[in-house]
Coordinates of C-alpha atoms in Angstrom, one line a residue:
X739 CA -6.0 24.7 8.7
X740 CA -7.8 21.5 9.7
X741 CA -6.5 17.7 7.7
X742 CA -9.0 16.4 5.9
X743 CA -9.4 12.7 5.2
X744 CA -11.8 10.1 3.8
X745 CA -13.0 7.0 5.3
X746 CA -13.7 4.5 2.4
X747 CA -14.7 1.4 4.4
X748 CA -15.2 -1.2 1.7
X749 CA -16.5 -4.9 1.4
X750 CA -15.9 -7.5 4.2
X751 CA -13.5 -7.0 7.1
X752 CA -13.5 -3.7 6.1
X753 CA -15.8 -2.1 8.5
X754 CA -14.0 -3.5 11.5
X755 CA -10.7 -3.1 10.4
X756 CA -12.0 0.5 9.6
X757 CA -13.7 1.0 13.2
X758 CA -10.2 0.1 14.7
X759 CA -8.3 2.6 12.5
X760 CA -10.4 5.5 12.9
X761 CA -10.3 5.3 16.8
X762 CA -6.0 4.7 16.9
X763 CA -6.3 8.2 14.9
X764 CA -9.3 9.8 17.0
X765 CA -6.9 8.9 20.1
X766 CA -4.0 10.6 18.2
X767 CA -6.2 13.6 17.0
X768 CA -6.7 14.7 20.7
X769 CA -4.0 13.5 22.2
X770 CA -2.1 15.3 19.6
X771 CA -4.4 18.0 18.9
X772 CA -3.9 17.4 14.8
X773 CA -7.0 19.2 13.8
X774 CA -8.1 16.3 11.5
X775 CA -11.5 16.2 10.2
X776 CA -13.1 12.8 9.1
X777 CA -15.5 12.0 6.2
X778 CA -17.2 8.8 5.6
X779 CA -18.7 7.5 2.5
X780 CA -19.8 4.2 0.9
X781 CA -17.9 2.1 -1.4
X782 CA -17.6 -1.4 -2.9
X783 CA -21.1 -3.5 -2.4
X784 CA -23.1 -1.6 0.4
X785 CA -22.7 1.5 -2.7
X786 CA -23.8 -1.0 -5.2
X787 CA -27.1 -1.5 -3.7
X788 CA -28.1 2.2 -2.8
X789 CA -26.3 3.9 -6.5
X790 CA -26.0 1.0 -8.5
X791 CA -22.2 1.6 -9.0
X792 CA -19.1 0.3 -6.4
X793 CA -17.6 3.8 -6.7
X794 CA -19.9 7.2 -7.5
X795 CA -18.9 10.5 -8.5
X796 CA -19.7 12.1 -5.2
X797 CA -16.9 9.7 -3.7
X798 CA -14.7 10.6 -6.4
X799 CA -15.0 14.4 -6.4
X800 CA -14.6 14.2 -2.1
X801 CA -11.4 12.1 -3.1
X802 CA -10.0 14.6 -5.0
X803 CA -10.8 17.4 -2.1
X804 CA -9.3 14.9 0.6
X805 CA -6.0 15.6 2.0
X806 CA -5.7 11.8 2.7
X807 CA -7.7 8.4 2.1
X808 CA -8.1 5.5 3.9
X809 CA -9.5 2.7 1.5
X810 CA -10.9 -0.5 3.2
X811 CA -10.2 -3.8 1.0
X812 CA -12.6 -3.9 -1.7
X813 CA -14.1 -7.7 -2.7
X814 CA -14.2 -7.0 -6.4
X815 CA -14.0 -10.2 -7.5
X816 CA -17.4 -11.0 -7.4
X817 CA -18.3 -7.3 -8.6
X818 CA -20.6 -7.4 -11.5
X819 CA -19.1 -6.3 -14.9
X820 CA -18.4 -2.5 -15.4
X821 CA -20.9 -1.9 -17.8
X822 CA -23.6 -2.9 -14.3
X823 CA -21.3 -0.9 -11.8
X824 CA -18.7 -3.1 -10.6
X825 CA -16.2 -0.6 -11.1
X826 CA -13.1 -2.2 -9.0
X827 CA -12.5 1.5 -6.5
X828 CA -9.3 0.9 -5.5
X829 CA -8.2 1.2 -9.6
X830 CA -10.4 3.6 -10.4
X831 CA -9.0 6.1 -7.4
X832 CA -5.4 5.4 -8.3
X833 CA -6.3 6.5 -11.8
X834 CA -8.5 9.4 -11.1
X835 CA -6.3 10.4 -8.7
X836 CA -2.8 9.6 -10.6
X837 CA -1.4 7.9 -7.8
X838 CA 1.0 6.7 -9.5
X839 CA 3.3 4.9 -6.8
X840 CA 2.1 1.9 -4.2
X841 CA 5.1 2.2 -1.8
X842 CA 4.6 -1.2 0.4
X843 CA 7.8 -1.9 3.0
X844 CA 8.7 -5.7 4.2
X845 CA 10.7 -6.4 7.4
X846 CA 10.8 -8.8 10.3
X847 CA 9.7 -7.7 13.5
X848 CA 11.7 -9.4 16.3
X849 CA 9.3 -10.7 18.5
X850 CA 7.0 -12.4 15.8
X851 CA 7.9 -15.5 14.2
X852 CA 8.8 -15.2 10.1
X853 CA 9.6 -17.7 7.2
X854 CA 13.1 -14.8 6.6
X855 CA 15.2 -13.0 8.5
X856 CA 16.7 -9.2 8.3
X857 CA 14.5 -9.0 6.5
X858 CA 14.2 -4.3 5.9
X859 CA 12.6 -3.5 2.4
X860 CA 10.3 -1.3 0.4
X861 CA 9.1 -2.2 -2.9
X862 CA 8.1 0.9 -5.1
X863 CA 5.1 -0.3 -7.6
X864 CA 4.1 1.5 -10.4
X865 CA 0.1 2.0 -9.8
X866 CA -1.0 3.1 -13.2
X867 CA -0.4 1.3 -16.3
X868 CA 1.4 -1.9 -16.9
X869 CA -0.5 -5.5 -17.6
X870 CA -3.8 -4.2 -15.6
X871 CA -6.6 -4.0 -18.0
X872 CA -8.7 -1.7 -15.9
X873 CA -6.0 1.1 -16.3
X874 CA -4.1 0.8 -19.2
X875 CA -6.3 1.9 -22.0
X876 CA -7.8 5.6 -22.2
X877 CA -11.0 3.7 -23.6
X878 CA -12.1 0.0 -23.1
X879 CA -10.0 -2.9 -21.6
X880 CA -6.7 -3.5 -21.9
X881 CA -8.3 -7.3 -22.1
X882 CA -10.3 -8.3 -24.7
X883 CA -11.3 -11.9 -26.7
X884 CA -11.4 -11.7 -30.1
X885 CA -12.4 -14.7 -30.7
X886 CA -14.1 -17.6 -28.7
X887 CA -11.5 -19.2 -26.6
X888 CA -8.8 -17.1 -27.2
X889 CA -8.0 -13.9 -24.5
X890 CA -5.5 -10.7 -25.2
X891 CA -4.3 -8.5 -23.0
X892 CA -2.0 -5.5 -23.4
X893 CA 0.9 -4.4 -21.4
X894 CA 1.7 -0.6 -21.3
X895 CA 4.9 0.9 -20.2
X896 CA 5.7 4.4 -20.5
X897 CA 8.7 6.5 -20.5
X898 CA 6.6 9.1 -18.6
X899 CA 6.0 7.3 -15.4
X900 CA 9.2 5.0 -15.6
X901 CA 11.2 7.8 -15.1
X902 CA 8.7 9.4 -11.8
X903 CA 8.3 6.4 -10.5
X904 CA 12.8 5.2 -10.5
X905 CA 12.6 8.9 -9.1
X906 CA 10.2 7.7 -6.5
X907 CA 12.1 4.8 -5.6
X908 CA 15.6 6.8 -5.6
X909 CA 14.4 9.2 -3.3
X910 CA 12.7 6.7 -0.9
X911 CA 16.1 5.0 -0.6
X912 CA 18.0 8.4 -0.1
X913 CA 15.2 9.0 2.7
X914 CA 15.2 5.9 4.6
X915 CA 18.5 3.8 3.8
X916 CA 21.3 6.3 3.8
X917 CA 23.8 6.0 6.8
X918 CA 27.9 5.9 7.2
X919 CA 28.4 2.4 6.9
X920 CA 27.0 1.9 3.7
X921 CA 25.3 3.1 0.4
X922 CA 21.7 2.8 -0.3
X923 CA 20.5 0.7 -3.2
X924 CA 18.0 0.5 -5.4
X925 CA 17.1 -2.6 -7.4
X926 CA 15.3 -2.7 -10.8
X927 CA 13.4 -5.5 -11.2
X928 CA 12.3 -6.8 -15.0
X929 CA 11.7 -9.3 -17.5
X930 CA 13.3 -7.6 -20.2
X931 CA 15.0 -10.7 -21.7
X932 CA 11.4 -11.5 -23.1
X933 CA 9.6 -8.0 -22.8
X934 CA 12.5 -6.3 -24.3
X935 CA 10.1 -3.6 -25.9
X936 CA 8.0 -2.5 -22.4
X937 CA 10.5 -3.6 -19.9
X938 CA 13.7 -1.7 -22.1
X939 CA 11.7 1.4 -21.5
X940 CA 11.5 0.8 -18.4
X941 CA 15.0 0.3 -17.9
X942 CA 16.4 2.7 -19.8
X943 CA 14.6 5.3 -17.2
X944 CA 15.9 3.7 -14.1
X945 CA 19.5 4.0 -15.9
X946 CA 18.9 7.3 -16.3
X947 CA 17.6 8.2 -13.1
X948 CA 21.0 6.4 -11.9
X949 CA 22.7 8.5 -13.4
X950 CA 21.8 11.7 -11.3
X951 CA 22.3 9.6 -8.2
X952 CA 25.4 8.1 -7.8
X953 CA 25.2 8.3 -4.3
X954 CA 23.4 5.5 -4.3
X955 CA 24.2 1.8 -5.1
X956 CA 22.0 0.8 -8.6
X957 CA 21.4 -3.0 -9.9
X958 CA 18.9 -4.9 -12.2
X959 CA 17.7 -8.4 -11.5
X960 CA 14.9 -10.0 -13.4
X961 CA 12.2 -11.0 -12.1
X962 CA 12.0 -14.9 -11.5
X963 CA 16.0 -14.6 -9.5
X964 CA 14.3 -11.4 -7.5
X965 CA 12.0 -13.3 -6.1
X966 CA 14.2 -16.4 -5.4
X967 CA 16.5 -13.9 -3.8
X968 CA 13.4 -12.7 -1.5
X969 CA 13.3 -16.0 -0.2
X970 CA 16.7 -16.6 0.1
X971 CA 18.5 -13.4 1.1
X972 CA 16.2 -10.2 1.9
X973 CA 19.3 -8.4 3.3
X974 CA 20.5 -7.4 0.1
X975 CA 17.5 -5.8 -0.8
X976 CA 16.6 -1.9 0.1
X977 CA 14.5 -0.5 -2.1
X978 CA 13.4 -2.5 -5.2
X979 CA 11.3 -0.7 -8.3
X980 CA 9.3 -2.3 -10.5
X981 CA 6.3 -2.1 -12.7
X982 CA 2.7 -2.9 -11.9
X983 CA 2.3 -6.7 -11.8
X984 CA 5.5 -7.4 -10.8
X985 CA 5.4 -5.2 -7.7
X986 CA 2.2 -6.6 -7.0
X987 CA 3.2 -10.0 -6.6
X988 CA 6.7 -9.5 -4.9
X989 CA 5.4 -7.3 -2.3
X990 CA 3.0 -9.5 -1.0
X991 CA 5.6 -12.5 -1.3
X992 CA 8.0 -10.2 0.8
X993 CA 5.3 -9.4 3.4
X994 CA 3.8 -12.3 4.4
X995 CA 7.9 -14.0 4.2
X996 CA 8.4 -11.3 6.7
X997 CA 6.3 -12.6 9.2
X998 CA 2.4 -11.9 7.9
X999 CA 0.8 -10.3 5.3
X1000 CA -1.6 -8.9 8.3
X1001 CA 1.3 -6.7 8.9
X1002 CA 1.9 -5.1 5.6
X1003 CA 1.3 -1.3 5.6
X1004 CA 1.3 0.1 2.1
X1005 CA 0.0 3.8 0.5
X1006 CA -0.6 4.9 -3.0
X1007 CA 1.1 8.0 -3.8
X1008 CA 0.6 11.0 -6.2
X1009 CA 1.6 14.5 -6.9
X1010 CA -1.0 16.2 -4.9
X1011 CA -3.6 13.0 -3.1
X1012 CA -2.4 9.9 -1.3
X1013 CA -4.4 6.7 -0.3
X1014 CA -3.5 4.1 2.7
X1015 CA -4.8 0.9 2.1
X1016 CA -4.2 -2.8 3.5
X1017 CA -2.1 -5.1 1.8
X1018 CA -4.7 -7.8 2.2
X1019 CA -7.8 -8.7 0.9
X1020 CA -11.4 -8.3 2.2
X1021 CA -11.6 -11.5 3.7
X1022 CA -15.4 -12.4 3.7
X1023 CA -15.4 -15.6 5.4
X1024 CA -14.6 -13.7 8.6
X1025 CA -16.5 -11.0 8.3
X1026 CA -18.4 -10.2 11.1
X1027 CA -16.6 -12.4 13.7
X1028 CA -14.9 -9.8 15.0
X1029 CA -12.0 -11.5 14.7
X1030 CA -10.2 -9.3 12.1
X1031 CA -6.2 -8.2 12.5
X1032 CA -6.9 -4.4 11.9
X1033 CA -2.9 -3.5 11.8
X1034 CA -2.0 -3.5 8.5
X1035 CA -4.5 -0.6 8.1
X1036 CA -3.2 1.1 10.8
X1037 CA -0.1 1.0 9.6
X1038 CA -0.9 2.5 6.2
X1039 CA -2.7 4.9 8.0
X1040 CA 0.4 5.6 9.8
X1041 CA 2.2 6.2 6.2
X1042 CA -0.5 8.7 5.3
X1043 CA -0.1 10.5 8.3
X1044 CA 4.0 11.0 7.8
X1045 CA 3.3 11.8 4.0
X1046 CA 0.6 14.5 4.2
X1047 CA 3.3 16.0 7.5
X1048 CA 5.8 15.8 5.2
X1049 CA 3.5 17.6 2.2
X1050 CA 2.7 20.2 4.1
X1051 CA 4.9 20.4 6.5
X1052 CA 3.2 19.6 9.7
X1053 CA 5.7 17.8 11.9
X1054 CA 2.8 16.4 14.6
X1055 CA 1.8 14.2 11.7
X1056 CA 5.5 12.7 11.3
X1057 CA 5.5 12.1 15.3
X1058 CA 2.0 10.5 15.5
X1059 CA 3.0 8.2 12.7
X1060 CA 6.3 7.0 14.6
X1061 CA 4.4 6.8 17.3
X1062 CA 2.2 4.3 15.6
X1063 CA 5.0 2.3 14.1
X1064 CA 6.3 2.0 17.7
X1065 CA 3.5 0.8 19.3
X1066 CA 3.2 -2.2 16.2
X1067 CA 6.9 -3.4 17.3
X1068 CA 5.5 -2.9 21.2
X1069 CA 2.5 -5.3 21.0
X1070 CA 3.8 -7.6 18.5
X1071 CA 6.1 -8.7 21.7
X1072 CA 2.8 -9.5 23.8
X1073 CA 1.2 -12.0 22.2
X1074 CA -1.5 -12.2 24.6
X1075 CA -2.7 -8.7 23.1
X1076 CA -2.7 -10.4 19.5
X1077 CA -5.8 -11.6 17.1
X1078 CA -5.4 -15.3 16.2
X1079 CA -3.3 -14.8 12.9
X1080 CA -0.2 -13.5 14.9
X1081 CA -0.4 -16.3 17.7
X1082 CA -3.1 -14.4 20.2
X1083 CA -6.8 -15.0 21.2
X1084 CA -8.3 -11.3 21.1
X1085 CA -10.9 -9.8 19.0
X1086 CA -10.2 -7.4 16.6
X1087 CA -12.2 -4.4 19.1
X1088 CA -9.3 -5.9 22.3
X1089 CA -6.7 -5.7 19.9
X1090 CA -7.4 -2.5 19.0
X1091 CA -8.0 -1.0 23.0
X1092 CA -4.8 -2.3 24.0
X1093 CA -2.8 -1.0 21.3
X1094 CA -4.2 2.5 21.8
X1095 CA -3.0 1.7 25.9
X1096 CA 0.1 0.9 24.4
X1097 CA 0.5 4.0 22.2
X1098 CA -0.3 6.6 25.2
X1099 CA 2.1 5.0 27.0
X1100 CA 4.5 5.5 24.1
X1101 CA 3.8 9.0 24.1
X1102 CA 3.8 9.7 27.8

């Protein structure tokens, strides 16, 4: 049975970046022999224009069918309100979809210069409630004035997907950071000195989730020392879990401390869908150039392809995502095969042709 998966190319760099994905994977497809079938439809602005919405249900129902997504960066910022279709897409698929965990991993790479070093983490976000108003409320905003000058927003926190998404994270440290020499730890990170309500429930689920796993090493940290530690000693850190705007800002603090947020791979994860999707934004005021670092899309890409191998059990999928992940550490040392944010010269279309010269090489 052939992999599906949708192409969502978005606003801005997203096209190239897109372009440079698709062809690493169409190389892998036939080298490989994956069986994956592609789908591409329109998202973000260029949907705007021809359905008057960012995000239509066609896209949304194909979503649902996909056995993977790639989502370009979206530029939703200057998205008209909802109410004239400036529905923010990468939201409204982690809602429809309930994909409920943005798993985003921080390290150094040896060969590319960094603000940190051993540097090895992944943050597990909670996707689907939390401060953001788009996804919070089962009707209306979870932001709202009621009266001039003055702004409210709500902050949900669930028992419900506190308790998946510490199970999430426990199971992503069991995966990845069990060995001899050590247990693996998971780190809860909160605020619940002031948000003792929300961020107790929180809490009170990672605890519990502890509880079945004391095979692994379990700590809370609040927020502000978290990130201080990030700066200061990454090492200690193997898996953190946290809820929605905290994960938000840490990862991208831990990503571009491990050497560029260009490099951050990250995928939204359900039950039954995934979505890879940069770290980074859409980055208009290069749009075009051809100038674009296309890896951290690759290397989401790569992080769909070992989850849907591991969901249904297809062990090519696994390999051509290693395969991926060693061919990033391979041209990261070659910095004459780099785009200008990592030290190089290239375009984003040379970048892309000599990775995929690196990665048959890699599997040769």
């Amino acid at each position: 049975m052939s992999i599906n998966i949708l192409a969502l190319e978005g606003d801005g760099i997203g096209p190239e970046i897109m372009e440079a994905t698709l062809d690493v994977v169409f190389f892998l497809n036939q080298e490989l022999q994956l069986d994956i079938q592609f789908t591409k439809e329109l998202i973000g602005l260029k949907s705007l224009k021809k359905h008057s919405t960012t995000i239509n249900s066609k896209v949304l129902l194909a979503s649902k069918k996909a056995d993977g997504i790639i989502l370009g960066p979206v530029d939703h910022n200057i998205y008209p309100p909802v109410a004239n279709g400036g529905i923010n897409p990468s939201g409204k698929l982690r809602i429809e979809l309930d994909l409920f965990a943005n798993i985003r991993p921080a390290r150094n790479y040896n060969d590319l210069k960094s603000l940190s070093k051993n540097m090895n983490l992944i943050i597990v976000r909670e996707n689907t409630e939390g401060f953001y108003a788009d996804r919070n409320m089962f009707e209306g905003s979870g932001e709202f004035s009621p009266v001039p000058g003055v702004g409210l927003a709500i902050r949900k926190i669930t028992k419900h997907a506190s308790l998946r998404i510490a199970e999430t994270a426990f199971r992503i440290a069991k995966t990845k950071f069990s060995s001899k020499d050590k247990k693996p730890k998971v780190h809860a990170v909160h605020k619940a000195n002031v948000m003792r309500l929300t961020d107790g429930i929180f809490l009170d689920a990672c605890r519990t989730v502890a509880l079945n796993n004391k095979d692994i090493e379990y700590e809370e940290m609040l927020v502000d020392a978290c990130a201080a530690h990030i700066v200061r000693n990454p090492s200690q850190f193997d898996v953190i879990v946290t809820t929605n705007m905290f994960g938000d800002i840490l990862s991208d603090l831990a990503t571009e401390f491990s050497g560029s947020l260009g490099l951050a791979g990250s995928l939204n994860a359900g039950g039954q869908n995934a979505m890879a999707q940069a770290q980074h934004g859409a980055a208009p005021d290069i749009a075009g150039k051809n100038i674009a670092n296309p890896i951290s899309l690759i290397l989401s890409t790569a992080m769909l392809l070992n989850w849907i191998g591991e969901k249904r059990k297809l062990k090519k999928l696994n390999l051509a995502s290693s395969f991926i992940d060693k061919s990033v550490i391979k041209i990261l040392s070659k910095p004459n095969y780099l785009t200008r944010d990592l030290g190089g010269n290239l375009s984003t279309k040379e970048l892309t042709k000599n990775f995929i010269n690196i990665l048959k090489k890699t599997i040769t």
